[in-house]
Amino acid sequence: MVSSLELVCRWVRSVLGVRVGTYPPPASTTATDQSEPFAVVTRTGGEVDYPHESPAFAVQVWAADEATAETDAYMVAIACRTLPPDDGHVNAVLAPSLLSYGRMDGGWFVWQVNVNLEVTLRD
């Protein structure tokens, strides 16, 4: 059975070329000018109707400056249409939505892309 969460993490990594995980990296408590951007992927819901599912994901892009966070979030949103996950389990990528959390504690700017998929769970 495929893990749609792992699939989305791999896809975001290929789109952005940054560190991607399900939690912020441990050393990321404070943003500095030298801080590298990263992405956090969380499953936020979705129906499971085996052998299919319709997972919803929040892809949060964290960066030390707002321009990078916004640009990277738009890159993920645009990739939903132009470079969708290259996995046979993914049947559809629905239109994404974007929002900004602004500047968070620690100085990070966070933008979020909501991504919804249609996935076949069976191999």
PDB file of C-alpha atoms in Angstrom:
ATOM      1  CA  MET A   1       0.000   0.000   0.000  1.00  0.00           C
ATOM      2  CA  VAL A   2       1.288   3.444  -0.899  1.00  0.00           C
ATOM      3  CA  SER A   3       1.810   6.220   1.667  1.00  0.00           C
ATOM      4  CA  SER A   4       0.418   9.417   0.186  1.00  0.00           C
ATOM      5  CA  LEU A   5       2.255  11.410   2.878  1.00  0.00           C
ATOM      6  CA  GLU A   6       5.631   9.986   1.818  1.00  0.00           C
ATOM      7  CA  LEU A   7       4.695  10.543  -1.812  1.00  0.00           C
ATOM      8  CA  VAL A   8       3.935  14.238  -1.209  1.00  0.00           C
ATOM      9  CA  CYS A   9       7.134  14.726   0.824  1.00  0.00           C
ATOM     10  CA  ARG A  10       9.229  13.291  -2.037  1.00  0.00           C
ATOM     11  CA  TRP A  11       7.363  15.408  -4.591  1.00  0.00           C
ATOM     12  CA  VAL A  12       7.803  18.673  -2.641  1.00  0.00           C
ATOM     13  CA  ARG A  13      11.529  17.879  -2.230  1.00  0.00           C
ATOM     14  CA  SER A  14      11.844  17.389  -6.001  1.00  0.00           C
ATOM     15  CA  VAL A  15       9.980  20.639  -6.745  1.00  0.00           C
ATOM     16  CA  LEU A  16      11.819  22.877  -4.267  1.00  0.00           C
ATOM     17  CA  GLY A  17      15.140  21.131  -3.649  1.00  0.00           C
ATOM     18  CA  VAL A  18      14.901  21.891   0.084  1.00  0.00           C
ATOM     19  CA  ARG A  19      14.716  19.804   3.243  1.00  0.00           C
ATOM     20  CA  VAL A  20      11.199  18.368   3.644  1.00  0.00           C
ATOM     21  CA  GLY A  21       9.705  16.567   6.622  1.00  0.00           C
ATOM     22  CA  THR A  22       6.611  16.171   8.735  1.00  0.00           C
ATOM     23  CA  TYR A  23       8.037  18.433  11.481  1.00  0.00           C
ATOM     24  CA  PRO A  24      10.406  21.415  11.406  1.00  0.00           C
ATOM     25  CA  PRO A  25      14.064  20.450  11.752  1.00  0.00           C
ATOM     26  CA  PRO A  26      15.224  20.441  15.401  1.00  0.00           C
ATOM     27  CA  ALA A  27      17.798  23.202  14.811  1.00  0.00           C
ATOM     28  CA  SER A  28      15.239  25.563  13.241  1.00  0.00           C
ATOM     29  CA  THR A  29      14.108  27.450  16.342  1.00  0.00           C
ATOM     30  CA  THR A  30      15.345  30.844  15.102  1.00  0.00           C
ATOM     31  CA  ALA A  31      15.713  32.168  11.557  1.00  0.00           C
ATOM     32  CA  THR A  32      18.914  33.981  10.628  1.00  0.00           C
ATOM     33  CA  ASP A  33      20.135  35.444   7.340  1.00  0.00           C
ATOM     34  CA  GLN A  34      21.982  32.160   6.724  1.00  0.00           C
ATOM     35  CA  SER A  35      18.988  29.912   7.462  1.00  0.00           C
ATOM     36  CA  GLU A  36      18.021  27.580   4.650  1.00  0.00           C
ATOM     37  CA  PRO A  37      14.331  27.340   3.757  1.00  0.00           C
ATOM     38  CA  PHE A  38      12.520  24.081   4.482  1.00  0.00           C
ATOM     39  CA  ALA A  39       9.039  22.602   4.034  1.00  0.00           C
ATOM     40  CA  VAL A  40       6.742  20.796   6.448  1.00  0.00           C
ATOM     41  CA  VAL A  41       4.045  18.463   5.092  1.00  0.00           C
ATOM     42  CA  THR A  42       1.007  17.589   7.205  1.00  0.00           C
ATOM     43  CA  ARG A  43      -2.007  15.520   6.292  1.00  0.00           C
ATOM     44  CA  THR A  44      -5.006  17.647   7.243  1.00  0.00           C
ATOM     45  CA  GLY A  45      -7.815  15.266   6.310  1.00  0.00           C
ATOM     46  CA  GLY A  46      -9.414  13.465   3.432  1.00  0.00           C
ATOM     47  CA  GLU A  47     -11.662  10.502   2.781  1.00  0.00           C
ATOM     48  CA  VAL A  48     -10.473   6.911   2.597  1.00  0.00           C
ATOM     49  CA  ASP A  49     -12.649   4.641   0.462  1.00  0.00           C
ATOM     50  CA  TYR A  50     -10.370   1.650  -0.136  1.00  0.00           C
ATOM     51  CA  PRO A  51      -8.779   1.101  -2.602  1.00  0.00           C
ATOM     52  CA  HIS A  52      -8.883   4.888  -3.147  1.00  0.00           C
ATOM     53  CA  GLU A  53      -8.388   7.935  -0.963  1.00  0.00           C
ATOM     54  CA  SER A  54      -8.715  11.698  -1.324  1.00  0.00           C
ATOM     55  CA  PRO A  55      -6.034  13.066   1.008  1.00  0.00           C
ATOM     56  CA  ALA A  56      -5.687  16.751   1.865  1.00  0.00           C
ATOM     57  CA  PHE A  57      -2.234  18.102   2.713  1.00  0.00           C
ATOM     58  CA  ALA A  58      -0.840  21.343   4.068  1.00  0.00           C
ATOM     59  CA  VAL A  59       2.592  22.117   2.648  1.00  0.00           C
ATOM     60  CA  GLN A  60       4.150  24.861   4.756  1.00  0.00           C
ATOM     61  CA  VAL A  61       7.183  26.628   3.358  1.00  0.00           C
ATOM     62  CA  TRP A  62       9.417  28.237   6.012  1.00  0.00           C
ATOM     63  CA  ALA A  63      12.051  30.833   5.064  1.00  0.00           C
ATOM     64  CA  ALA A  64      14.035  33.600   6.719  1.00  0.00           C
ATOM     65  CA  ASP A  65      12.537  36.165   4.325  1.00  0.00           C
ATOM     66  CA  GLU A  66       8.990  36.530   3.100  1.00  0.00           C
ATOM     67  CA  ALA A  67       9.905  36.738  -0.588  1.00  0.00           C
ATOM     68  CA  THR A  68      11.479  33.257  -0.514  1.00  0.00           C
ATOM     69  CA  ALA A  69       8.588  31.750   1.448  1.00  0.00           C
ATOM     70  CA  GLU A  70       6.044  33.237  -0.961  1.00  0.00           C
ATOM     71  CA  THR A  71       7.986  32.254  -4.092  1.00  0.00           C
ATOM     72  CA  ASP A  72       8.510  28.681  -2.899  1.00  0.00           C
ATOM     73  CA  ALA A  73       4.826  28.348  -1.972  1.00  0.00           C
ATOM     74  CA  TYR A  74       3.846  29.548  -5.441  1.00  0.00           C
ATOM     75  CA  MET A  75       6.318  27.058  -6.946  1.00  0.00           C
ATOM     76  CA  VAL A  76       4.520  24.194  -5.169  1.00  0.00           C
ATOM     77  CA  ALA A  77       1.095  25.555  -6.194  1.00  0.00           C
ATOM     78  CA  ILE A  78       2.138  25.960  -9.827  1.00  0.00           C
ATOM     79  CA  ALA A  79       3.754  22.505  -9.842  1.00  0.00           C
ATOM     80  CA  CYS A  80       0.359  21.019  -8.951  1.00  0.00           C
ATOM     81  CA  ARG A  81      -0.579  21.805 -12.551  1.00  0.00           C
ATOM     82  CA  THR A  82       2.715  21.860 -14.423  1.00  0.00           C
ATOM     83  CA  LEU A  83       4.757  19.146 -12.642  1.00  0.00           C
ATOM     84  CA  PRO A  84       2.362  16.916 -10.660  1.00  0.00           C
ATOM     85  CA  PRO A  85       3.686  13.928  -8.707  1.00  0.00           C
ATOM     86  CA  ASP A  86       5.105  11.371 -11.126  1.00  0.00           C
ATOM     87  CA  ASP A  87       3.625   8.311  -9.448  1.00  0.00           C
ATOM     88  CA  GLY A  88       1.108   5.919 -10.950  1.00  0.00           C
ATOM     89  CA  HIS A  89      -0.887   5.919  -7.710  1.00  0.00           C
ATOM     90  CA  VAL A  90      -1.829   9.587  -8.174  1.00  0.00           C
ATOM     91  CA  ASN A  91      -4.997   9.833 -10.244  1.00  0.00           C
ATOM     92  CA  ALA A  92      -5.566  13.584  -9.923  1.00  0.00           C
ATOM     93  CA  VAL A  93      -4.155  16.722  -8.331  1.00  0.00           C
ATOM     94  CA  LEU A  94      -6.889  19.239  -7.560  1.00  0.00           C
ATOM     95  CA  ALA A  95      -6.486  23.027  -7.655  1.00  0.00           C
ATOM     96  CA  PRO A  96      -4.355  24.220  -4.724  1.00  0.00           C
ATOM     97  CA  SER A  97      -4.975  27.175  -2.432  1.00  0.00           C
ATOM     98  CA  LEU A  98      -2.448  29.482  -0.746  1.00  0.00           C
ATOM     99  CA  LEU A  99      -2.275  31.429   2.479  1.00  0.00           C
ATOM    100  CA  SER A 100       0.335  33.296   4.481  1.00  0.00           C
ATOM    101  CA  TYR A 101       0.884  32.966   8.207  1.00  0.00           C
ATOM    102  CA  GLY A 102       3.244  35.953   8.117  1.00  0.00           C
ATOM    103  CA  ARG A 103       6.204  36.136  10.450  1.00  0.00           C
ATOM    104  CA  MET A 104       6.194  33.454  13.142  1.00  0.00           C
ATOM    105  CA  ASP A 105       8.009  33.223  16.469  1.00  0.00           C
ATOM    106  CA  GLY A 106      11.694  32.767  15.798  1.00  0.00           C
ATOM    107  CA  GLY A 107      11.599  35.056  12.759  1.00  0.00           C
ATOM    108  CA  TRP A 108      10.442  32.523  10.158  1.00  0.00           C
ATOM    109  CA  PHE A 109       8.043  33.563   7.402  1.00  0.00           C
ATOM    110  CA  VAL A 110       5.547  30.799   6.639  1.00  0.00           C
ATOM    111  CA  TRP A 111       3.374  30.351   3.567  1.00  0.00           C
ATOM    112  CA  GLN A 112       1.070  27.354   3.154  1.00  0.00           C
ATOM    113  CA  VAL A 113      -0.175  25.516   0.080  1.00  0.00           C
ATOM    114  CA  ASN A 114      -3.220  23.278   0.505  1.00  0.00           C
ATOM    115  CA  VAL A 115      -2.902  20.310  -1.847  1.00  0.00           C
ATOM    116  CA  ASN A 116      -5.661  17.765  -2.504  1.00  0.00           C
ATOM    117  CA  LEU A 117      -5.058  14.503  -4.350  1.00  0.00           C
ATOM    118  CA  GLU A 118      -6.967  11.508  -5.629  1.00  0.00           C
ATOM    119  CA  VAL A 119      -4.864   8.398  -4.946  1.00  0.00           C
ATOM    120  CA  THR A 120      -5.084   4.650  -5.490  1.00  0.00           C
ATOM    121  CA  LEU A 121      -3.741   2.958  -2.353  1.00  0.00           C
ATOM    122  CA  ARG A 122      -3.196  -0.499  -3.837  1.00  0.00           C
ATOM    123  CA  ASP A 123       0.073  -1.420  -5.561  1.00  0.00           C
TER     124      ASP A 123
END
